[in-house]
Short mmCIF file of C-alpha atoms in Angstrom, two decimals:
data_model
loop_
_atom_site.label_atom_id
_atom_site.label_comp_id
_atom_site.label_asym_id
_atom_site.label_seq_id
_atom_site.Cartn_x
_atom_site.Cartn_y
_atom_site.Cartn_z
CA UNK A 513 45.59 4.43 23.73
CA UNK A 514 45.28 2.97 20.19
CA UNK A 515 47.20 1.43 17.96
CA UNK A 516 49.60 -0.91 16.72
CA UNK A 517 49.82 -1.67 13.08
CA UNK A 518 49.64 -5.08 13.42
CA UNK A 519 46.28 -5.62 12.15
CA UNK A 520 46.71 -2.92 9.67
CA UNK A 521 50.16 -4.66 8.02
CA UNK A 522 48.31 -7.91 7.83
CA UNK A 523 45.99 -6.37 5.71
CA UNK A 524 48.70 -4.81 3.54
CA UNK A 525 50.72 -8.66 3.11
CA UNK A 526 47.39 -8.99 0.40
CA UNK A 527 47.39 -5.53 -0.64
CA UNK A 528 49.99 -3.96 -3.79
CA UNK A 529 51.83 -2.32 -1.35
CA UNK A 530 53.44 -5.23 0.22
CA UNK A 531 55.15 -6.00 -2.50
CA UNK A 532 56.65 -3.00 -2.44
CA UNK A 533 60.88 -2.18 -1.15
CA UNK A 534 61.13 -1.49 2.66
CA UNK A 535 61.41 2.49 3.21
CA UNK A 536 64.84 3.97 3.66
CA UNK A 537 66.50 4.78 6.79
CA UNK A 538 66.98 8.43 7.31
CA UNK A 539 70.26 10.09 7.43
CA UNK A 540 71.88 10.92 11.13
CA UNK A 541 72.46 14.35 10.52
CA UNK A 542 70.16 17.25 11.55
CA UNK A 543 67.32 17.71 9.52
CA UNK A 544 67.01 20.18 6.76
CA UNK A 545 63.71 22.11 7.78
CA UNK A 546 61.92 21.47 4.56
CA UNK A 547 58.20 21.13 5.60
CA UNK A 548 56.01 19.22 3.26
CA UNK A 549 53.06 19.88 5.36
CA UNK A 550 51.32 23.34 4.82
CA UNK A 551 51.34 26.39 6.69
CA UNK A 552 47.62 26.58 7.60
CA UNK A 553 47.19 23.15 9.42
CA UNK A 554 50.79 24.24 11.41
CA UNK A 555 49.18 27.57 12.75
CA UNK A 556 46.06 25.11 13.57
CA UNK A 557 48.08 22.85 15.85
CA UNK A 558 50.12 25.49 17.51
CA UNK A 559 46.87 27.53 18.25
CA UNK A 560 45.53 24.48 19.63
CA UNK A 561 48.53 23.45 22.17
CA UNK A 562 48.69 27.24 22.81
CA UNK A 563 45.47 26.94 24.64
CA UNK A 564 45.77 23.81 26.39
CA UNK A 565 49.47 25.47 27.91
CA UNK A 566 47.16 28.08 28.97
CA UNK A 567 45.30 26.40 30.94
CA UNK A 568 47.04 23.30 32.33
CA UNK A 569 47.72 23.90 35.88
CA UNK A 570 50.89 22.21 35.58
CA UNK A 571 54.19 24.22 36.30
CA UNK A 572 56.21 21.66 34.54
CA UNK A 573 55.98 19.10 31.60
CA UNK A 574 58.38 16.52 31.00
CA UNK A 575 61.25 15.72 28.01
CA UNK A 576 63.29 12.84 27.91
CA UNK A 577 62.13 12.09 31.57
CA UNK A 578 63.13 15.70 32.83
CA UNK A 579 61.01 18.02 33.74
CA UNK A 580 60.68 21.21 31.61
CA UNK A 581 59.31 24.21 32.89
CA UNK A 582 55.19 24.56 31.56
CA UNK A 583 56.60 28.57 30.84
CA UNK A 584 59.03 27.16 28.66
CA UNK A 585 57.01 25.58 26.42
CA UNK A 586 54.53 28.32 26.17
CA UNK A 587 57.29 31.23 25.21
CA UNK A 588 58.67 28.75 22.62
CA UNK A 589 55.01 28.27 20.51
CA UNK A 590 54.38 31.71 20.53
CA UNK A 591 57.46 32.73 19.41
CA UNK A 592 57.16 30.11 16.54
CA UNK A 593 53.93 30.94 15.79
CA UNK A 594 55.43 34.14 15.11
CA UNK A 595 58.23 33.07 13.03
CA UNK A 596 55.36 30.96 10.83
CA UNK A 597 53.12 33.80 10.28
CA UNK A 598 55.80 36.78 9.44
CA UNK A 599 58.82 34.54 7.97
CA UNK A 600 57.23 31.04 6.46
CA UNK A 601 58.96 30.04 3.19
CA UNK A 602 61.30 33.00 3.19
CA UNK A 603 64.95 32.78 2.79
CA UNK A 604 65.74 33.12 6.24
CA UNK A 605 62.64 31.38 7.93
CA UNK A 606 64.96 27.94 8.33
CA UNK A 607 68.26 30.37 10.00
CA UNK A 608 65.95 31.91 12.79
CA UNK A 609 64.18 28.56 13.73
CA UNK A 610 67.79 27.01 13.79
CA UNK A 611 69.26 29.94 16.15
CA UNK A 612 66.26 30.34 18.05
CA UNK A 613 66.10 26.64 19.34
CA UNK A 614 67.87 24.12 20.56
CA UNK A 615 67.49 21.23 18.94
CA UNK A 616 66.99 17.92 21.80
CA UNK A 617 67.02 14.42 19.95
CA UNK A 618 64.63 11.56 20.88
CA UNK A 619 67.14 8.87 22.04
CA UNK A 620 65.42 6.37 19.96
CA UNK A 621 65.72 2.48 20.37
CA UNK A 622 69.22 2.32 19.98
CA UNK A 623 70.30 5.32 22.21
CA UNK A 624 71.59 6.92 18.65
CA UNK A 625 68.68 8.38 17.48
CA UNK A 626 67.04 5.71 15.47
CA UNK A 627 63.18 5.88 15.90
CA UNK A 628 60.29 3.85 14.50
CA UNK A 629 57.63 6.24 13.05
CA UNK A 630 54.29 4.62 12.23
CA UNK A 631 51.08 6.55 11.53
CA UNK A 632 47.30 6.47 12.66
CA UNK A 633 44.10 8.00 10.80
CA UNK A 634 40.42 8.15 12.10
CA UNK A 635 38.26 5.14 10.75
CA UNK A 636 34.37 5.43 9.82
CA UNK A 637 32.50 2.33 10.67
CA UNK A 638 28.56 1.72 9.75
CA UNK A 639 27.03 1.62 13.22
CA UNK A 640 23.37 1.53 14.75
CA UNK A 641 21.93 2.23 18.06
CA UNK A 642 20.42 -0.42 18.94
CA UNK A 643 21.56 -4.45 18.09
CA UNK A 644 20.30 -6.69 15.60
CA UNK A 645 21.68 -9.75 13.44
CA UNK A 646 23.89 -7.43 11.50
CA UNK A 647 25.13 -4.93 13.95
CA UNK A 648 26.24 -7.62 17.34
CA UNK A 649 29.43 -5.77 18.33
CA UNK A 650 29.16 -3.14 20.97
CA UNK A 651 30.94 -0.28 21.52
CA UNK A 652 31.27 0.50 25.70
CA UNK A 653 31.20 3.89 27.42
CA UNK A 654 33.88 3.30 30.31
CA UNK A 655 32.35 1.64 33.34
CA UNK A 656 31.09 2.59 36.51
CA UNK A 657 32.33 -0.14 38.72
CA UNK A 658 35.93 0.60 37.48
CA UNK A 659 38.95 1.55 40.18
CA UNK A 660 42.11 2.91 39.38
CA UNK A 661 44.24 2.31 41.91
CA UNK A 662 47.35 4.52 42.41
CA UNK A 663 50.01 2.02 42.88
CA UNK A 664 52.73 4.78 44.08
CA UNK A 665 50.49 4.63 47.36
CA UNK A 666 51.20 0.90 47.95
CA UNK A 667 54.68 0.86 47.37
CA UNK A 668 57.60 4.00 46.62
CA UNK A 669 58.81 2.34 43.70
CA UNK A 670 55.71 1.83 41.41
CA UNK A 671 55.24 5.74 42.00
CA UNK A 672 53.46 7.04 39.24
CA UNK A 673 52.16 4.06 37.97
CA UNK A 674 48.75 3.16 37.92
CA UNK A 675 46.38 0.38 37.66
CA UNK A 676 42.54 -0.41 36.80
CA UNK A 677 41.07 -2.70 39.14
CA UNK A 678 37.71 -4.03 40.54
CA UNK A 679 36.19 -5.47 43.82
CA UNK A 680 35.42 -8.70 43.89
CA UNK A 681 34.55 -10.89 47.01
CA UNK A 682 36.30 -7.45 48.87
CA UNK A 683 39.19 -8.16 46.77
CA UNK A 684 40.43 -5.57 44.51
CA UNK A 685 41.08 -7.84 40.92
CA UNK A 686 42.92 -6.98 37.48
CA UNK A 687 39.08 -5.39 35.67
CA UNK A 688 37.87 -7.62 33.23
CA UNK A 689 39.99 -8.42 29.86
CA UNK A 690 38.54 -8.31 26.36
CA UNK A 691 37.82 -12.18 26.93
CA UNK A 692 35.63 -11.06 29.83
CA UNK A 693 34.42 -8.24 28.46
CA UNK A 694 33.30 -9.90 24.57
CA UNK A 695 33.13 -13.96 25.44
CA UNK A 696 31.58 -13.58 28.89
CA UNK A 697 29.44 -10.54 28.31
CA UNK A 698 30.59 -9.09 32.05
CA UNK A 699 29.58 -5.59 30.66
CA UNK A 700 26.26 -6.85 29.18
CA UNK A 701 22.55 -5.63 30.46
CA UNK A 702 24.53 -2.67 32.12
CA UNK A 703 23.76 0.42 29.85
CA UNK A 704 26.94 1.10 28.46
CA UNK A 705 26.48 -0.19 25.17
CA UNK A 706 26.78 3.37 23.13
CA UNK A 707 26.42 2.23 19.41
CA UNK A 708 26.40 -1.40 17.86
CA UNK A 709 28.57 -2.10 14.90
CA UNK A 710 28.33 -4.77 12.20
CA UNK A 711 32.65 -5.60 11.64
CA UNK A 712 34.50 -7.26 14.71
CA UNK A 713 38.23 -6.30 12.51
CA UNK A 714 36.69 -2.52 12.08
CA UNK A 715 35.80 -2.37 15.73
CA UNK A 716 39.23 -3.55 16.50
CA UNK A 717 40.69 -1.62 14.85
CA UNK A 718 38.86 1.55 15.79
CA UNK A 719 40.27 0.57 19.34
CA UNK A 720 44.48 0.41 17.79
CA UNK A 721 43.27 4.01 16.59
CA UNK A 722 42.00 4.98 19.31
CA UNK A 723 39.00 7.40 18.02
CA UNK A 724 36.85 7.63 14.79
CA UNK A 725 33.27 8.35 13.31
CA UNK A 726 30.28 6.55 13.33
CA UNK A 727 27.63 6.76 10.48
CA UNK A 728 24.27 5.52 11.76
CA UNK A 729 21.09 4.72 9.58
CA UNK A 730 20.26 7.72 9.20
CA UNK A 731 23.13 9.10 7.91
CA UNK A 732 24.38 11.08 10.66
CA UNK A 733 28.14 11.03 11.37
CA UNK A 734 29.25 11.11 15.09
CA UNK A 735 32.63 11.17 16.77
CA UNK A 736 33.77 8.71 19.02
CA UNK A 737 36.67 9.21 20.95
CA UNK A 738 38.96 7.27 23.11
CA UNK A 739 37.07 7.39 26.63
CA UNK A 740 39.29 4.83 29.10
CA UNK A 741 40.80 1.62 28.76
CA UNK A 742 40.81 -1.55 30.76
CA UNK A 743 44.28 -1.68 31.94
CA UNK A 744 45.19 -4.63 30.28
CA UNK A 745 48.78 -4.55 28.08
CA UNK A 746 47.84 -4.53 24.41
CA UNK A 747 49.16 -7.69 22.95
CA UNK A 748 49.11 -8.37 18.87
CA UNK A 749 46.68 -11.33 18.19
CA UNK A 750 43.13 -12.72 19.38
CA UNK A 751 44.65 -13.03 22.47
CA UNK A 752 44.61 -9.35 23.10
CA UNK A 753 43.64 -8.61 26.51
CA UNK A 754 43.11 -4.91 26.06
CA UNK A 755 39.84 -3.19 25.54
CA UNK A 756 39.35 0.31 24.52
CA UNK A 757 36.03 2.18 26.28
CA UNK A 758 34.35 4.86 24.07
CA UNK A 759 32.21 8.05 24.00
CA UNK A 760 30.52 10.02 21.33
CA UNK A 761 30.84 13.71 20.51
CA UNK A 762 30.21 16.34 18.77
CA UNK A 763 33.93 16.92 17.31
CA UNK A 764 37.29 15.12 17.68
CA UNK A 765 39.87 13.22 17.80
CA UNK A 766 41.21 14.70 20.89
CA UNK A 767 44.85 13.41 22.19
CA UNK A 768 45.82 12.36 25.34
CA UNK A 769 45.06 15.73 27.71
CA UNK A 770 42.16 16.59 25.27
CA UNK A 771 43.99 18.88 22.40
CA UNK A 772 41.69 18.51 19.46
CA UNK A 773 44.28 16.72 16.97
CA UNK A 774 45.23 18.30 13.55
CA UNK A 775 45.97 16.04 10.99
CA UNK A 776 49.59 15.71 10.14
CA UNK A 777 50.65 17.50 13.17
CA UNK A 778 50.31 15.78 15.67
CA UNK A 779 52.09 12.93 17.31
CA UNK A 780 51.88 10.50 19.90
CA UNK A 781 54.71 9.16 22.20
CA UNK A 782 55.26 7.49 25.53
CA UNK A 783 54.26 9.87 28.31
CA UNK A 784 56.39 8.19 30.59
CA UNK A 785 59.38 10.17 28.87
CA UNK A 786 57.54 12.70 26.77
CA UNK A 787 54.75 15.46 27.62
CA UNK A 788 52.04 16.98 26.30
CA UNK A 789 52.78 20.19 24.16
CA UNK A 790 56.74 20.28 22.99
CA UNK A 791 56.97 21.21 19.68
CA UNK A 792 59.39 18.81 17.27
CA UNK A 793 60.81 18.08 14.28
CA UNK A 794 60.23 14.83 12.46
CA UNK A 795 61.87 13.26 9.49
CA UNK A 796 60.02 10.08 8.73
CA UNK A 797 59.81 7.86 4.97
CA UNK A 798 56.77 9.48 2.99
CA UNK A 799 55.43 6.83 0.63
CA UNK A 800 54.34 8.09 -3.68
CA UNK A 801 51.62 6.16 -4.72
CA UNK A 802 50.76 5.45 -8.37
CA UNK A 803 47.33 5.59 -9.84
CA UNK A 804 46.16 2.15 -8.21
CA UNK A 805 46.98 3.33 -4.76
CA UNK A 806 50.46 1.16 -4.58
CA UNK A 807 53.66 2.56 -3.35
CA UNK A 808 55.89 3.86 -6.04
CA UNK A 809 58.61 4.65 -4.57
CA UNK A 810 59.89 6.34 -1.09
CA UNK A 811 61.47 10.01 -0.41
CA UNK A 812 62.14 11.52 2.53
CA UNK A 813 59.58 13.38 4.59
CA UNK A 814 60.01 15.47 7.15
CA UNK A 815 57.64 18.36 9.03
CA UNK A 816 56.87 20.38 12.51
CA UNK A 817 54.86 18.38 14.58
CA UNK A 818 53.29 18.78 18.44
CA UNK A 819 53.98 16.28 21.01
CA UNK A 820 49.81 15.72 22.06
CA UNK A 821 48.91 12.14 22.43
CA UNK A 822 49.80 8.51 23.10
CA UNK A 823 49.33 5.05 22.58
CA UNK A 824 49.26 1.00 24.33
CA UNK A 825 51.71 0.25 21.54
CA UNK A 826 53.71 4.04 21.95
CA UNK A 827 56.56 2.69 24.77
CA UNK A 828 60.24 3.74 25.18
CA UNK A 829 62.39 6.58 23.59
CA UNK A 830 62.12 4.74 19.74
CA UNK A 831 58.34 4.89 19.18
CA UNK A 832 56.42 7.99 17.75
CA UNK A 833 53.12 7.55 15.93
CA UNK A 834 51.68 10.26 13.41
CA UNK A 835 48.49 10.84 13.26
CA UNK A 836 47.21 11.25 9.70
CA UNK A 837 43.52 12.93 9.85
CA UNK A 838 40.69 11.08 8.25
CA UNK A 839 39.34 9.61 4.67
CA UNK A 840 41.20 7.10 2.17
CA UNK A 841 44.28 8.97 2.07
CA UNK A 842 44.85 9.21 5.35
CA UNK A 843 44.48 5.69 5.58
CA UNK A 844 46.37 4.84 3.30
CA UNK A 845 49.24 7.02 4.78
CA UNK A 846 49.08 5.72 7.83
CA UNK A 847 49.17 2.06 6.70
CA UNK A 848 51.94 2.48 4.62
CA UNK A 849 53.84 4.44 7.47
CA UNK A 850 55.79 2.00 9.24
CA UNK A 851 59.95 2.60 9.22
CA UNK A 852 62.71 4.26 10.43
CA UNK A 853 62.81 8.52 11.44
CA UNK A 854 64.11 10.48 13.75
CA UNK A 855 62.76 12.90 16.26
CA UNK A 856 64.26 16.56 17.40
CA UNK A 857 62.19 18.12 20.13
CA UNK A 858 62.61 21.79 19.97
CA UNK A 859 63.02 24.22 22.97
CA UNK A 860 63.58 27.89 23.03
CA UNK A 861 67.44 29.32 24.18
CA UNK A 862 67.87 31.74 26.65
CA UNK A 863 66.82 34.91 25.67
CA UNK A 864 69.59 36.99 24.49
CA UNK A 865 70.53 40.26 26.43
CA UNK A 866 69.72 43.25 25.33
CA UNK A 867 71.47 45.04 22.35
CA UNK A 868 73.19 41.33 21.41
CA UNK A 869 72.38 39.87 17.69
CA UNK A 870 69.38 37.29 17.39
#
C-alpha cells in the first residue's frame, strides 16, 4: 500500500545521518522481552485488533501461509491484555508471556530468521481544494470505471490473486499507470480530484506512506487515507507505474482491514503469508540522535507489536515495516529505520488441564 524508502534514503545521502555507521545486525537468539515502547499505546493497539477479531467474519487468519484459527487469535489478545494490565514491568511479567506463548519466527529472507525492518510515519502536506499555479498536483479518490478482476476465476493457479483492470474497445486492459494517470491526464475533468497539493516529492511520498494529513488554507487538518491503488507493481524511480487513490476522513491512518493504527505498534507485512491481527515480537536497530537530529549511535530495540497492515514494497517472509505515528520524530524514526531485525509471532499454547501449573 505505501512505501518504500527509496525516496526517503535519497533524501538522507544529503542529510547528517548518512554519514552515519550502518545499524547492527541483531543477535539470533530469542529476544529478551524488554519493551521500550510504553504500556498505554500497547493496551491501545490490542483494544483496537480486539475489536476488529470481533467482528471479522473470518473463521481463520493466516501465519506463515497456514491458516490459524480467527478463535485463536482472539483468546491470545485477551489473555495478553490481561497479562499487560495486572503484571506489566513486574518481575515475572517476561516468565508468563514466555510460558504462555509459543514463540513462531518470521522465516525472513534467508530462511534463518534475518528480516529487514524499515519504518513509515504519517506526512502533512499544504493542500487546497481547488487548483491554482501553486497547488497543480491532484490527489484522486479511487475511480469509478475501475475492475478488479479475480484472476483465480480464469485460471486454478492464479487463485487468490487479483488484478485491476478496465474496458477498453470490450477489452478488459491493465487500468491506467501513473504515466497515464499524471502525463496524460486520463483521470482529469472526472470529479475525483479530492485536494490539490503544491510538492510532486511530498505527494509521492504520501503515496510510499500510504496515508497522512492535509492542512488546507484555512488551517484545517484532514486525514487522508489509503483508498485503492492502480494495480501497477511499485517500482523505485520516475518510472514508477504505481499510483495510490485517496480519501479524506475524519481520523486515521487505518491499516489494511481498517484497524485504526497506533503508533509504534503496528506493523505491516505481506498478506500473502501474514494476516491481520497476530500479535509479535520485534527486535529491530533503534537509532540516538544528538542535538542536531543526526544519529549518534545505534542500540538495540525491541517491542510488542500487531500484525495490521501492508505495503507495494512489504513482499516475502524478510520484509516488515513499522509504522511510526506522526510529527518530526516520527519522521525522523522512520527514515532512519532501515536494517536488519527479527520477527517472533506469538500464539497462545493449549490451555493447560485443570489443577496443572501455568
Amino acid at each position: 500500500m505505501r512505501r518504500l524508502l527509496a525516496t526517503i534514503a535519497s533524501l538522507l545521502l544529503a542529510s547528517p545521518v548518512a554519514a552515519a555507521p550502518a545499524p547492527p545486525e541483531p543477535a539470533a537468539g530469542p529476544p529478551a522481552l524488554t519493551d521500550d515502547g510504553d504500556r498505554e499505546t500497547l493496551l491501545a493497539a490490542i483494544a483496537r485488533t480486539r475489536t476488529w477479531l470481533a467482528g471479522t467474519p473470518r473463521k481463520s487468519l493466516v501465519l506463515a501461509g497456514k491458516p490459524v484459527p480467527a478463535e485463536t487469535l482472539r483468546r491470545g489478545l485477551a489473555d495478553f491484555e490481561v497479562l499487560v494490565r495486572t503484571r506489566w514491568g513486574e518481575p515475572g511479567f517476561d516468565e508468563a508471556v514466555r510460558e504462555r506463548y509459543e514463540w513462531v519466527p518470521m522465516a525472513g529472507k534467508d530462511g534463518q530468521g534475518a528480516v529487514h525492518v524499515t519504518g513509515y510515519h504519517q506526512p502533512l502536506l499544504e493542500a487546497r481544494e481547488a487548483p491554482d499555479d501553486t497547488f497543480r498536483f491532484p490527489l484522486y479518490a479511487p475511480p469509478t470505471d475501475a475492475l478488479t478482476v479475480d484472476l483465480g476465476a480464469f485460471r486454478l493457479s492464479l487463485a487468490g490473486q487479483s488484478a485491476m483492470a478496465r474496458l477498453k474497445n470490450g477489452r478488459v486492459v491493465p487500468y491506467y499507470s501513473r504515466r497515464e494517470i499524471d502525463d496524460d491526464r486520463a483521470l482529469a475533468g472526472k470529479g475525483l480530484e479530492i485536494a490539490w497539493v503544491a510538492d510532486a516529492r511530498a505527494r509521492a511520498s504520501l503515496m510510499l506512506q500510504g496515508s497522512g494529513q492535509l492542512r488546507f488554507g484555512d488551517g484545517r487538518v484532514v486525514c487522508v487515507n489509503y483508498a485503492g491503488q492502480n494495480g501497477h507493481p511499485f517500482v523505485a524511480g520516475d518510472a514508477n507505474p504505481s499510483f495510490v487513490f485517496f480519501k479524506l476522513a475524519a481520523e486515521g491512518p487505518f491499516g489494511c482491514d481498517g484497524v485504526p493504527l497506533t503508533a509504534g505498534r503496528a506493523i505491516a507485512t505481506d498478506k500473502r503469508l501474514f494476516g491481520t491481527g497476530t500479535l509479535a515480537w520485534i527486535s529491530y536497530p533503534r537509532a540516538r540522535f544528538d542535538a542536531r537530529g543526526a544519529i549518534a549511535g545505534w542500540e538495540p530495540g525491541g517491542r510488542f507489536v500487531l500484525d495490521q497492515d501492508t505495503g507495494g514494497a512489504i513482499t516475502g517472509p524478510g520484509r516488515v515495516d513499522m509504522y511510526m505515528g506522526g510529527g518530526e520524530d516520527a519522521a525522523r524514526r522512520a527514515a532512519t529505520l532501515h536494517g536488519g531485525g527479527r520477527v517472533w509471532f506469538m500464539l497462545p499454547r493449549e490451555v493447560s488441564p485443570p489443577g496443572s501449573s501455568g
